[in-house]
PDB file of C-alpha atoms in Angstrom:
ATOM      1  CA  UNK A   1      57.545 -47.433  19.396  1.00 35.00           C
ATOM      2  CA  UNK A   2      54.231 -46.229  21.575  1.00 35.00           C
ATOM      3  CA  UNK A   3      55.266 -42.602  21.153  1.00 39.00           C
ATOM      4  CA  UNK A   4      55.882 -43.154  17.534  1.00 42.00           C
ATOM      5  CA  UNK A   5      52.497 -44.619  17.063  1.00 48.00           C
ATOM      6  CA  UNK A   6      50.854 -42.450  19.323  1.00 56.00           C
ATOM      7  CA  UNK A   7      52.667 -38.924  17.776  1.00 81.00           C
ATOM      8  CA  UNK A   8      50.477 -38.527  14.635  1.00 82.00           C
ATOM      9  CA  UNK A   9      47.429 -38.887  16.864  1.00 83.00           C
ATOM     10  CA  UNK A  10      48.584 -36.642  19.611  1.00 84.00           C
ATOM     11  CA  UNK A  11      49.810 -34.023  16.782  1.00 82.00           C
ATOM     12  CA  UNK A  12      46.383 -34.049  15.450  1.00 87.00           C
ATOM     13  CA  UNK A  13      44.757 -33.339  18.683  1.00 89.00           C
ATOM     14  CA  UNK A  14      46.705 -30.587  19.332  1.00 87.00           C
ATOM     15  CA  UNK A  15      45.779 -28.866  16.470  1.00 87.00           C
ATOM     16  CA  UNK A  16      42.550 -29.871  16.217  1.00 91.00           C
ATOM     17  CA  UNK A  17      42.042 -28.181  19.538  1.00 93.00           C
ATOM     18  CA  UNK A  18      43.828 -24.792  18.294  1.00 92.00           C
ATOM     19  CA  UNK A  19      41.433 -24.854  15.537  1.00 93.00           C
ATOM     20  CA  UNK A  20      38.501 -25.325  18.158  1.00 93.00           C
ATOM     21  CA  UNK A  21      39.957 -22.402  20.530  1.00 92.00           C
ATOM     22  CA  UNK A  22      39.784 -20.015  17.611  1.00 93.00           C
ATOM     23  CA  UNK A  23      36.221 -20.219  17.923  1.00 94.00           C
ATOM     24  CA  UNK A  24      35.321 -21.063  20.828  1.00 93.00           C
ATOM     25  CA  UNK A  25      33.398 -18.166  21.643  1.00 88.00           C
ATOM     26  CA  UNK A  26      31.662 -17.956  18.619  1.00 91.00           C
ATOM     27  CA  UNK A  27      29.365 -21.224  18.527  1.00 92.00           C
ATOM     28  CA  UNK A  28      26.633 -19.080  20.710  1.00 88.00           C
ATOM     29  CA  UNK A  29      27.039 -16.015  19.211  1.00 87.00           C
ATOM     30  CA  UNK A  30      27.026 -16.799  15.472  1.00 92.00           C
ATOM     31  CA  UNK A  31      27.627 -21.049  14.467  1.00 95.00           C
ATOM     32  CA  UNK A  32      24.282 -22.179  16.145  1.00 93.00           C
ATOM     33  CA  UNK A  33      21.926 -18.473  15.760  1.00 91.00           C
ATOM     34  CA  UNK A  34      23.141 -18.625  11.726  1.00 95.00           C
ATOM     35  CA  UNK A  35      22.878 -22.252  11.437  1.00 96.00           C
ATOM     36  CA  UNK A  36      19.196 -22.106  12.972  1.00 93.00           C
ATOM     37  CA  UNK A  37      18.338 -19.013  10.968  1.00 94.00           C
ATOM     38  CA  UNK A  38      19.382 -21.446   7.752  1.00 94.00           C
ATOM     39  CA  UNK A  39      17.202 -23.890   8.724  1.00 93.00           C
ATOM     40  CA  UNK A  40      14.188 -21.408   9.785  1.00 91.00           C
ATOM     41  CA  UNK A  41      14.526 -19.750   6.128  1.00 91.00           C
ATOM     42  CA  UNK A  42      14.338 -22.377   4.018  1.00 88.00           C
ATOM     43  CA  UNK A  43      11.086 -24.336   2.621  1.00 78.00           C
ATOM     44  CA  UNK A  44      12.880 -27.828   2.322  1.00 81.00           C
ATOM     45  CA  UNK A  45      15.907 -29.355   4.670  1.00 84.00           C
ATOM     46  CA  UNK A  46      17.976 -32.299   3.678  1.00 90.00           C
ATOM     47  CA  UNK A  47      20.439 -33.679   5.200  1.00 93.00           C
ATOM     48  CA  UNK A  48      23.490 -33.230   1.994  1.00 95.00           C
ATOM     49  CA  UNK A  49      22.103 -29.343   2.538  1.00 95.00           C
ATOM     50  CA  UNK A  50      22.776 -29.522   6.236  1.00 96.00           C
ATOM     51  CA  UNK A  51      26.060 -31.246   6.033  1.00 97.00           C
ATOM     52  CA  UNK A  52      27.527 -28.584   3.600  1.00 97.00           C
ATOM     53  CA  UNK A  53      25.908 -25.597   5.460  1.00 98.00           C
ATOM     54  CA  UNK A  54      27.513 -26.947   9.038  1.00 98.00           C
ATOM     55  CA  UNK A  55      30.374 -26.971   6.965  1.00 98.00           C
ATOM     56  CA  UNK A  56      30.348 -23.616   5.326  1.00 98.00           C
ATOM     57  CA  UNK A  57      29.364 -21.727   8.658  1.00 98.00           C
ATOM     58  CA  UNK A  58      32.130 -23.288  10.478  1.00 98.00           C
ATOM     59  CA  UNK A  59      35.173 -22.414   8.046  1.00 98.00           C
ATOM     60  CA  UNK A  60      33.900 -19.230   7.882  1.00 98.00           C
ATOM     61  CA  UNK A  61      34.113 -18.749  11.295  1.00 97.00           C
ATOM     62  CA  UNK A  62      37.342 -19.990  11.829  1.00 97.00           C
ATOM     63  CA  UNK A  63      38.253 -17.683   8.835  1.00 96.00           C
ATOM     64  CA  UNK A  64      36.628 -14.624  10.732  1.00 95.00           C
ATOM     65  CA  UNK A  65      38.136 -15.521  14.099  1.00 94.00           C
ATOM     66  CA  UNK A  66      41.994 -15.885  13.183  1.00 95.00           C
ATOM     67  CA  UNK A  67      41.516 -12.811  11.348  1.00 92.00           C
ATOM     68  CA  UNK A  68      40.006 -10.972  13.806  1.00 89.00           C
ATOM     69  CA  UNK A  69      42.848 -12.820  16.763  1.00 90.00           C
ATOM     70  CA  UNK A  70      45.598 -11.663  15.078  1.00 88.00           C
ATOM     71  CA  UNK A  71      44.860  -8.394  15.662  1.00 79.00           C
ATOM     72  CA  UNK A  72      43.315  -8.513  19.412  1.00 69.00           C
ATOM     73  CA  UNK A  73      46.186  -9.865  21.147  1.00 64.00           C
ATOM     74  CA  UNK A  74      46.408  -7.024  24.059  1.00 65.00           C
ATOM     75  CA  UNK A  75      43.046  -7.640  24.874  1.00 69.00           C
ATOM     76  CA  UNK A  76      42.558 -11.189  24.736  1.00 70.00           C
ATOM     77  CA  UNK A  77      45.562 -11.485  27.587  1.00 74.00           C
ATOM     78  CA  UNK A  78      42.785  -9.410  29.500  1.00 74.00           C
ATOM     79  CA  UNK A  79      39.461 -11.203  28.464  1.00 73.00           C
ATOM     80  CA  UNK A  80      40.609 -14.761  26.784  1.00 83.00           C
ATOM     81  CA  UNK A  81      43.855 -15.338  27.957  1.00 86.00           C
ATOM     82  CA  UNK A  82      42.819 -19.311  26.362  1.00 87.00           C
ATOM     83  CA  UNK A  83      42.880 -18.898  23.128  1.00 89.00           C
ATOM     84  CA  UNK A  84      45.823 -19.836  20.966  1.00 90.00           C
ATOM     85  CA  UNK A  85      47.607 -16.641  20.378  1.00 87.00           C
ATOM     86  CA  UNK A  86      47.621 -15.272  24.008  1.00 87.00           C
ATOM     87  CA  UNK A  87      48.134 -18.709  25.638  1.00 87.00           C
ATOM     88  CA  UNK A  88      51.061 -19.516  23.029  1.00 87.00           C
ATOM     89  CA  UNK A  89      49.812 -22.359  20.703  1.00 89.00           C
ATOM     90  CA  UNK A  90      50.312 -20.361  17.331  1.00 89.00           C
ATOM     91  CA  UNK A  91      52.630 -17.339  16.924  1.00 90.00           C
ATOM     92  CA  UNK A  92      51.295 -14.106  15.120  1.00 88.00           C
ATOM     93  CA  UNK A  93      53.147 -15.179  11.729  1.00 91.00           C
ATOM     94  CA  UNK A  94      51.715 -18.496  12.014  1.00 93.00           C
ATOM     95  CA  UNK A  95      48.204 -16.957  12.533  1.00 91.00           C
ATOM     96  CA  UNK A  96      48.590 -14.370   9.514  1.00 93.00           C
ATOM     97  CA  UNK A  97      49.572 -17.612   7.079  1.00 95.00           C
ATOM     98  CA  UNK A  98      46.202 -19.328   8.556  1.00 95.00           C
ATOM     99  CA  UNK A  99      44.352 -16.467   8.529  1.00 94.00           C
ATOM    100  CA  UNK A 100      45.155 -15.558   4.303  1.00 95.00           C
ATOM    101  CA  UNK A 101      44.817 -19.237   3.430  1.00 97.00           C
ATOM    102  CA  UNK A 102      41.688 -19.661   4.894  1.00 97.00           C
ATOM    103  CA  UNK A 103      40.653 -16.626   2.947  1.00 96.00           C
ATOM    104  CA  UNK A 104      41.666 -18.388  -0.496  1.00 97.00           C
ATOM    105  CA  UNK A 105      39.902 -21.836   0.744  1.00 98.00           C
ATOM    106  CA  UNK A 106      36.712 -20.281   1.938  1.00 98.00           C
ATOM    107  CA  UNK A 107      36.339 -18.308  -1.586  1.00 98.00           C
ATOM    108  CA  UNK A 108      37.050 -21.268  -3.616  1.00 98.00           C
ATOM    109  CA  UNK A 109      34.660 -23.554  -1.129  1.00 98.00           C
ATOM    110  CA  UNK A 110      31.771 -21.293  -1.724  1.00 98.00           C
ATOM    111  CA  UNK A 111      32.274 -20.835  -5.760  1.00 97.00           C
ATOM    112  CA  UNK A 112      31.731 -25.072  -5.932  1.00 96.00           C
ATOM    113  CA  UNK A 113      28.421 -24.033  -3.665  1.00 96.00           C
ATOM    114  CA  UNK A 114      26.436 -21.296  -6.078  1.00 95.00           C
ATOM    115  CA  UNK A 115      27.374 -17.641  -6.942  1.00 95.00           C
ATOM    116  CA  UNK A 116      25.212 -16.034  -4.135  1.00 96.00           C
ATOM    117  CA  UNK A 117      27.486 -18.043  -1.699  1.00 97.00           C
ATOM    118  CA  UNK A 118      30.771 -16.845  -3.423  1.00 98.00           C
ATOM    119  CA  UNK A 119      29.653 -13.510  -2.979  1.00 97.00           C
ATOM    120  CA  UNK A 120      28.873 -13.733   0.649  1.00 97.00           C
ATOM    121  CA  UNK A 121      31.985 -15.062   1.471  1.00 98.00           C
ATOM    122  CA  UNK A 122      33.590 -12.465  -0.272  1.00 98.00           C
ATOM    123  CA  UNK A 123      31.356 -10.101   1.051  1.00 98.00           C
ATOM    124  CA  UNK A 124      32.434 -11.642   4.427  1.00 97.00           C
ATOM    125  CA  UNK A 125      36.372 -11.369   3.598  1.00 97.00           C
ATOM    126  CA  UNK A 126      35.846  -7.755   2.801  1.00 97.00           C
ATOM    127  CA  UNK A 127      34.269  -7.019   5.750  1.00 96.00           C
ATOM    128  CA  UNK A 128      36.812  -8.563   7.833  1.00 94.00           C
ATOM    129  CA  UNK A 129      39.376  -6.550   6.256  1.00 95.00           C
ATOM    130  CA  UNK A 130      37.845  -3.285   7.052  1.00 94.00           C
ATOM    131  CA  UNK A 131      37.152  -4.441  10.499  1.00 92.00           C
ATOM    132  CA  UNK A 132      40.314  -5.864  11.239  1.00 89.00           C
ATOM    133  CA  UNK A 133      43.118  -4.137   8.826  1.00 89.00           C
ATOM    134  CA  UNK A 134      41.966  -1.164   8.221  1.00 90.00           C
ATOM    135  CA  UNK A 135      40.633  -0.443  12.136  1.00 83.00           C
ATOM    136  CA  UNK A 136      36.890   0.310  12.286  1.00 86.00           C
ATOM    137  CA  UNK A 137      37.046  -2.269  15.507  1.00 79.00           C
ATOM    138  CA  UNK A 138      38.371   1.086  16.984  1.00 76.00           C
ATOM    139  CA  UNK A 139      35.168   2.996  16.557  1.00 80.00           C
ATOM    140  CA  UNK A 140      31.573   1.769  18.107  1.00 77.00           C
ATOM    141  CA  UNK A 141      29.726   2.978  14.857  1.00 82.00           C
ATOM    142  CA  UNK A 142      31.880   1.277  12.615  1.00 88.00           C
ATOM    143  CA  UNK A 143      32.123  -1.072  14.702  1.00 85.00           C
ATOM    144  CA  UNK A 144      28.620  -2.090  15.079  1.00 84.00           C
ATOM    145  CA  UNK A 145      28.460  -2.070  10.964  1.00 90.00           C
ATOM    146  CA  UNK A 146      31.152  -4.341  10.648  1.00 92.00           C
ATOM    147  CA  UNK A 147      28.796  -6.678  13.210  1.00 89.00           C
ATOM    148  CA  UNK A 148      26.002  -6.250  10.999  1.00 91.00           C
ATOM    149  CA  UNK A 149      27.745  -7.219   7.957  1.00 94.00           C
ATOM    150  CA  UNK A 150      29.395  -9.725   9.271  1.00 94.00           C
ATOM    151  CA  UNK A 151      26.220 -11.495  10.683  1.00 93.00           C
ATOM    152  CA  UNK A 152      24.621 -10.525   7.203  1.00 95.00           C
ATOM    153  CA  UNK A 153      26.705 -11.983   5.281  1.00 97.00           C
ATOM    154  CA  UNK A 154      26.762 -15.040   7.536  1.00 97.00           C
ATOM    155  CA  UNK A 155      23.151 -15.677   7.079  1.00 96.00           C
ATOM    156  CA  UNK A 156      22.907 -15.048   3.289  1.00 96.00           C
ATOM    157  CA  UNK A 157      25.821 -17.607   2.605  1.00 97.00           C
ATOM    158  CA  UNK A 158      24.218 -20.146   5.160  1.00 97.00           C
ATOM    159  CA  UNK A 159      20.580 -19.609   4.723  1.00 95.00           C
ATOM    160  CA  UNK A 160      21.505 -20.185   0.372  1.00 95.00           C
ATOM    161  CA  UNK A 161      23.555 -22.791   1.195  1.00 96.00           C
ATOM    162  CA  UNK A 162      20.333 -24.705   2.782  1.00 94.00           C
ATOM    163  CA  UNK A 163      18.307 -23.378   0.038  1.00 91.00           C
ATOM    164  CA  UNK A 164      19.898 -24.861  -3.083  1.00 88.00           C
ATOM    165  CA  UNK A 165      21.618 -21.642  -3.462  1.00 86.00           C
ATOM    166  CA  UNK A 166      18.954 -19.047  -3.373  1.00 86.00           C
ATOM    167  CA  UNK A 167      17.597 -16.965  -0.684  1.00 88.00           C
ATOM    168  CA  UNK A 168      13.762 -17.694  -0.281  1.00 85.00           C
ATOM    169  CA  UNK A 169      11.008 -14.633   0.218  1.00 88.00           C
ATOM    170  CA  UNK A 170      11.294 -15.145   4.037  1.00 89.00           C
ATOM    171  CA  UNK A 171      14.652 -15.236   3.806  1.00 90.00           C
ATOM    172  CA  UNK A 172      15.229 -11.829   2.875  1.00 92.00           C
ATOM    173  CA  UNK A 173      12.672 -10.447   5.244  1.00 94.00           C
ATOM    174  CA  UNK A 174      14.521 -12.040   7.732  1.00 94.00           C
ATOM    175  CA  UNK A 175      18.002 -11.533   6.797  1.00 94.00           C
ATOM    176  CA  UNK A 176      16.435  -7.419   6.762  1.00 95.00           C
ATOM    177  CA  UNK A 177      15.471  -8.102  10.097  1.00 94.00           C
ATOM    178  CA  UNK A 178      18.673  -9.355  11.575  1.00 93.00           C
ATOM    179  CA  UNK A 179      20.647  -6.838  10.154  1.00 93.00           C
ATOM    180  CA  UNK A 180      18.568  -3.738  11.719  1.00 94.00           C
ATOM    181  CA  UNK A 181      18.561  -6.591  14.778  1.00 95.00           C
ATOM    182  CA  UNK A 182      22.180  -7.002  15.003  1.00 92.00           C
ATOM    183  CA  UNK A 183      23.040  -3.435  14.705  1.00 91.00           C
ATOM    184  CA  UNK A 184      20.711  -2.400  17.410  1.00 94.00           C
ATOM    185  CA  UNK A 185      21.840  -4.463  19.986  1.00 95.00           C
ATOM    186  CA  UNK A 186      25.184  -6.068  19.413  1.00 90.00           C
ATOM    187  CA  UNK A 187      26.944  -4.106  21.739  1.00 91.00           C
ATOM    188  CA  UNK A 188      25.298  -6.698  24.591  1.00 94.00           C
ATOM    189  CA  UNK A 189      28.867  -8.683  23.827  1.00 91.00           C
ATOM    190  CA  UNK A 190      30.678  -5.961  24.640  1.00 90.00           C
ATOM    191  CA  UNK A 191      29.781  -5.248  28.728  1.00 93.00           C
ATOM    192  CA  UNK A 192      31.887  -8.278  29.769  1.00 90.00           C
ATOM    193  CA  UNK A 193      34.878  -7.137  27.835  1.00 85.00           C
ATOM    194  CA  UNK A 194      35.398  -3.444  29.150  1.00 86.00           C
ATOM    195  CA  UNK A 195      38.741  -3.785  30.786  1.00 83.00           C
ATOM    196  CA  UNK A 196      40.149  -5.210  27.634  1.00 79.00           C
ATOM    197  CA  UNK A 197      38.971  -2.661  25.691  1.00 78.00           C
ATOM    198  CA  UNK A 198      39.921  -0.024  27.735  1.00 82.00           C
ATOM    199  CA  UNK A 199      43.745  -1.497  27.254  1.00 77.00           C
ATOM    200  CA  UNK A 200      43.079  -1.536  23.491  1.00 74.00           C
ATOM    201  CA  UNK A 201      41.604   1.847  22.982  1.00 76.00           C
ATOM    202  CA  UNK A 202      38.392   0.904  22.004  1.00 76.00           C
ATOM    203  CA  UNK A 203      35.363   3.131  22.418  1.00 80.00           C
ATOM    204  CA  UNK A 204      32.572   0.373  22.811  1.00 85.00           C
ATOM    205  CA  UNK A 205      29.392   2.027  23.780  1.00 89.00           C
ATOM    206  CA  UNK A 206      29.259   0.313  27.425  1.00 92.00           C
ATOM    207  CA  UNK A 207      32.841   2.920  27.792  1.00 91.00           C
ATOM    208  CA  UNK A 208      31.517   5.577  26.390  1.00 90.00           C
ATOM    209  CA  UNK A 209      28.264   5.694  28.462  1.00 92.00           C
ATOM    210  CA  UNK A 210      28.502   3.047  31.338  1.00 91.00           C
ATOM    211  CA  UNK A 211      24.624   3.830  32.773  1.00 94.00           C
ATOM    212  CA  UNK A 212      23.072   5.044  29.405  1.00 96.00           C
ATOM    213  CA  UNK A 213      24.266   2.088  27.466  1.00 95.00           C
ATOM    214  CA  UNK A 214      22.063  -0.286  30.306  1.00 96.00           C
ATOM    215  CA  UNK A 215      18.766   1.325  29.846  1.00 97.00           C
ATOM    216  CA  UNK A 216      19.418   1.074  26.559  1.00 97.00           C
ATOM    217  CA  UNK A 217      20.186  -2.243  25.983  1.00 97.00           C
ATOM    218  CA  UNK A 218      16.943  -3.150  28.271  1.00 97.00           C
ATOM    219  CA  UNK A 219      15.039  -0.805  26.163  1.00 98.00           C
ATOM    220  CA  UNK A 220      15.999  -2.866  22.605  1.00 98.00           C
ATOM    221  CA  UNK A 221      15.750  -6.498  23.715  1.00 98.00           C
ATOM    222  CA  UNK A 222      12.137  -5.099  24.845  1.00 98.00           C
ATOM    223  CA  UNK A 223      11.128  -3.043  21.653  1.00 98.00           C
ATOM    224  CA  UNK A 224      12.543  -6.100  19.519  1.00 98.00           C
ATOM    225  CA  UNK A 225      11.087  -8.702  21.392  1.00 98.00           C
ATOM    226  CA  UNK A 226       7.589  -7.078  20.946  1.00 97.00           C
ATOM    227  CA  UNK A 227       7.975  -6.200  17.466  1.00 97.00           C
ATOM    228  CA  UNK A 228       9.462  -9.851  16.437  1.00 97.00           C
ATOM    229  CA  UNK A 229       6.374 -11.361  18.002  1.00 96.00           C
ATOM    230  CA  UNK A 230       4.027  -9.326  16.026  1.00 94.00           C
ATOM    231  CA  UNK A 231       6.514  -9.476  12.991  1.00 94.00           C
ATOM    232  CA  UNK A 232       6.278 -13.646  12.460  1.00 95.00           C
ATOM    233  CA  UNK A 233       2.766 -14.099  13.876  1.00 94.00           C
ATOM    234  CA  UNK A 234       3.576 -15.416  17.048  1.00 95.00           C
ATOM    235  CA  UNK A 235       0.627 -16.707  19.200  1.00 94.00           C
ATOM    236  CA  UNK A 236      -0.292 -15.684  23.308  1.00 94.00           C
ATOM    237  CA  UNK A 237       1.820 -18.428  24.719  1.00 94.00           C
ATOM    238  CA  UNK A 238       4.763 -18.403  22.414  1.00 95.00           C
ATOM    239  CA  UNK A 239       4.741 -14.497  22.178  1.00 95.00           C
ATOM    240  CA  UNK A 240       4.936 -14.415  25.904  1.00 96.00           C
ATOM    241  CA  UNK A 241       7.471 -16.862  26.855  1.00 96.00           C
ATOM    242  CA  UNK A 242       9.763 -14.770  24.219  1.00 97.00           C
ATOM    243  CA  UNK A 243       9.239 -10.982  25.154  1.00 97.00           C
ATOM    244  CA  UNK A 244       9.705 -12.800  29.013  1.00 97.00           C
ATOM    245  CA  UNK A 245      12.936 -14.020  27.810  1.00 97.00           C
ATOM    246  CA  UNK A 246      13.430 -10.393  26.645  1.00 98.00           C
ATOM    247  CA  UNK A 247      12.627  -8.501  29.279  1.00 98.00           C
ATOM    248  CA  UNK A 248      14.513 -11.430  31.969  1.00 98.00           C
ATOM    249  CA  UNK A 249      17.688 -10.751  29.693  1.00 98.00           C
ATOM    250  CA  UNK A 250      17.583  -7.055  29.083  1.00 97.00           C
ATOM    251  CA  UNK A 251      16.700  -7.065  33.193  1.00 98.00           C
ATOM    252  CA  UNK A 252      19.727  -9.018  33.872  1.00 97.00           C
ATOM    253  CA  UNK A 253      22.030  -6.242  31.970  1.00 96.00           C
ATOM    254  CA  UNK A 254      20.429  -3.477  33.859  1.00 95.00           C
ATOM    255  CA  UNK A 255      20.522  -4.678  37.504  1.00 95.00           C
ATOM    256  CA  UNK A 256      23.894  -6.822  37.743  1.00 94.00           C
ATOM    257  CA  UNK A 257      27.119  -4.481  36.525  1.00 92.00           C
ATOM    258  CA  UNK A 258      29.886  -6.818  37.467  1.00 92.00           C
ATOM    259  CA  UNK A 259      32.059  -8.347  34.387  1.00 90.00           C
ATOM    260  CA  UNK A 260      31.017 -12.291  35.953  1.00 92.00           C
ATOM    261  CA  UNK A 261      27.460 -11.762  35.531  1.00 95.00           C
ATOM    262  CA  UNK A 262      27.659  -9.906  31.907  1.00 95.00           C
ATOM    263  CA  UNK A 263      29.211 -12.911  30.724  1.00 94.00           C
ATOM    264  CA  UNK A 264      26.477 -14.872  32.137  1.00 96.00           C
ATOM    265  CA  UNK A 265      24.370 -12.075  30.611  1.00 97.00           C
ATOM    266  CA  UNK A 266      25.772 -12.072  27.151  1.00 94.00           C
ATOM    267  CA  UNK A 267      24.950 -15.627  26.988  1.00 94.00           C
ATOM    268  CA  UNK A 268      21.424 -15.408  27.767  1.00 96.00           C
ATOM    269  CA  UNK A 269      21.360 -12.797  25.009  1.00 96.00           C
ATOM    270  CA  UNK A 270      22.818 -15.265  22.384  1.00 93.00           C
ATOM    271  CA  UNK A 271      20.219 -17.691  24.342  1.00 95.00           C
ATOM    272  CA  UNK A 272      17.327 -14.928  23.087  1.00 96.00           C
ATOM    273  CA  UNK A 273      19.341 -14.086  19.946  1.00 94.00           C
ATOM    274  CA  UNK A 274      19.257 -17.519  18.805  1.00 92.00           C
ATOM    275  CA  UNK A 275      15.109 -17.738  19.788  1.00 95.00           C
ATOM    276  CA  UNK A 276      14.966 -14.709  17.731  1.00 95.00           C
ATOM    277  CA  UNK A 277      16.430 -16.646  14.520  1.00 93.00           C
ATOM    278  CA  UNK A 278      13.982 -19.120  14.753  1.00 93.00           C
ATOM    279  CA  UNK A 279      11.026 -16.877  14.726  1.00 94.00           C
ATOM    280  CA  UNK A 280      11.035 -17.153  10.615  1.00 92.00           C
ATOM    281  CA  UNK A 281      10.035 -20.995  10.866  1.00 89.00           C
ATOM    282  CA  UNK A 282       6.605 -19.526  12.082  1.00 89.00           C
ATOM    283  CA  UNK A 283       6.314 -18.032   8.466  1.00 84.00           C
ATOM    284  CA  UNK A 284       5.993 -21.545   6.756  1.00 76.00           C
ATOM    285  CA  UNK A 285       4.640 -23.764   9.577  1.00 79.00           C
ATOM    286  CA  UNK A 286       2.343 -22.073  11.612  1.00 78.00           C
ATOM    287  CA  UNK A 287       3.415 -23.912  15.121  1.00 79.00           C
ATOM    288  CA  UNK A 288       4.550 -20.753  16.879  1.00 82.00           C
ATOM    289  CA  UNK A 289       0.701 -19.111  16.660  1.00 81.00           C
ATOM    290  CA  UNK A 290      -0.641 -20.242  20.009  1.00 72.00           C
TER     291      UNK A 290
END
């Protein structure tokens, strides 16, 4: 009779925690910099408009992470031997079925929300398609524009989800900015994941040019952290705690080249990245020039 009761619950947390392990990885690297870039974009926050964008970021990116699972398994033995694919949790034909019903939800989820959402999550689905399907993963240009539009679209769905729908003035400078942002210096997530790569054929830029690609990542997170402060108006104090957070991250990438500390790296970038987001807030409020 316990195991009866207790069945339903313990089904529930099973795959409750699949769902969670399909994007695990992704709440510093796109659910929280997206969701703050929402908030930092628009002129008014309430709390209906936060619910629905919490909502709309997250089913997204379990949308973008089974799709993009199904088709990393070799890897992910390598790198994330956790998540529910490698470990066992879901097979690959149960992760297609998720993976093309999430597509129809998310669609029909963002018509009820306004037209310019619809079209980012479409935008979004195509994007993943390409990435995943058709195989510009395989190539570190391609690559790197998948990133960007996948981060683009992102923040347009999110940032007119918050905003009744439309994207505000600052929105769209910022959403240029990210873009140009994303595509410069994405490939920080990809220093940690070399070995798994490698086994998947992948030409990420840290495998194509293992010294080059560190000065240049120290170089970007320096040139961007400059150029945001002068971009959104930041003040002495402000300014210099972020290019400090810039330089300490960018530092980090250069001096320590073992796959333990790029992880630890990569998340001070999302740490930055997610600073970065925020910058737009200084647009309307002012409490950033100090």
């Amino acid at each position: 009779m316990t195991m009866m009761k207790s069945s339903p619950l313990a089904f529930a947390k099973h795959h409750l925690k699949t769902l969670f392990l399909f994007t695990r990885s992704d709440y510093k690297t796109i659910f929280f910099p997206v969701l703050f870039f929402s908030i930092a974009t628009t002129s008014k926050i309430d709390s209906f408009n936060f619910l629905r964008t919490v909502i709309w970021i997250w089913i997204h990116l379990l949308q973008a992470n089974v799709s993009n699972q199904t088709f990393s398994g070799h890897e992910d033995k390598i790198n994330k031997p956790w998540r529910p694919l490698p470990s066992g949790r879901v097979t690959p034909k149960q992760a297609r079925i998720l993976r093309w019903s999430l597509m129809v939800f998310c669609l029909c989820l963002s018509a009820v929300y306004s037209r310019m959402v619809f079209i980012a999550s479409f935008a979004l689905t195509i994007v993943e398609i390409v990435h995943d399907d058709v195989g510009f993963s395989g190539d570190t240009v391609l690559k790197n524009l998948c990133n960007v539009g996948g981060y683009s679209t992102f923040e347009l769905g999110a940032a007119c989800s918050m905003n009744n729908g439309s994207l505000s003035n600052t929105g769209f400078i910022a959403l240029t900015c990210s873009c140009v942002l994303i595509f410069t210096t994405i490939s920080a997530q990809d220093f940690a994941d070399v070995e798994g790569d490698k086994l998947s054929g992948r030409k990420t830029l840290p495998i194509v040019a293992p010294n080059g690609s560190r000065y240049y990542i120290l170089s970007a997170l320096l040139l961007w952290s400059y150029f945001l402060i002068h971009m959104w108006g930041l003040g002495p104090i402000s300014g210099g705690i972020f290019i400090g957070v810039g330089a300490y991250v960018g530092s980090r990438y250069f001096r320590f080249r073992d796959a333990k500390n790029d992880r630890l790296s990569y998340l001070l970038y999302n740490v930055w990245l997610v600073a970065a987001h925020t910058l737009p807030f200084n647009n309307s409020t002012g409490v950033l020039s100090r």
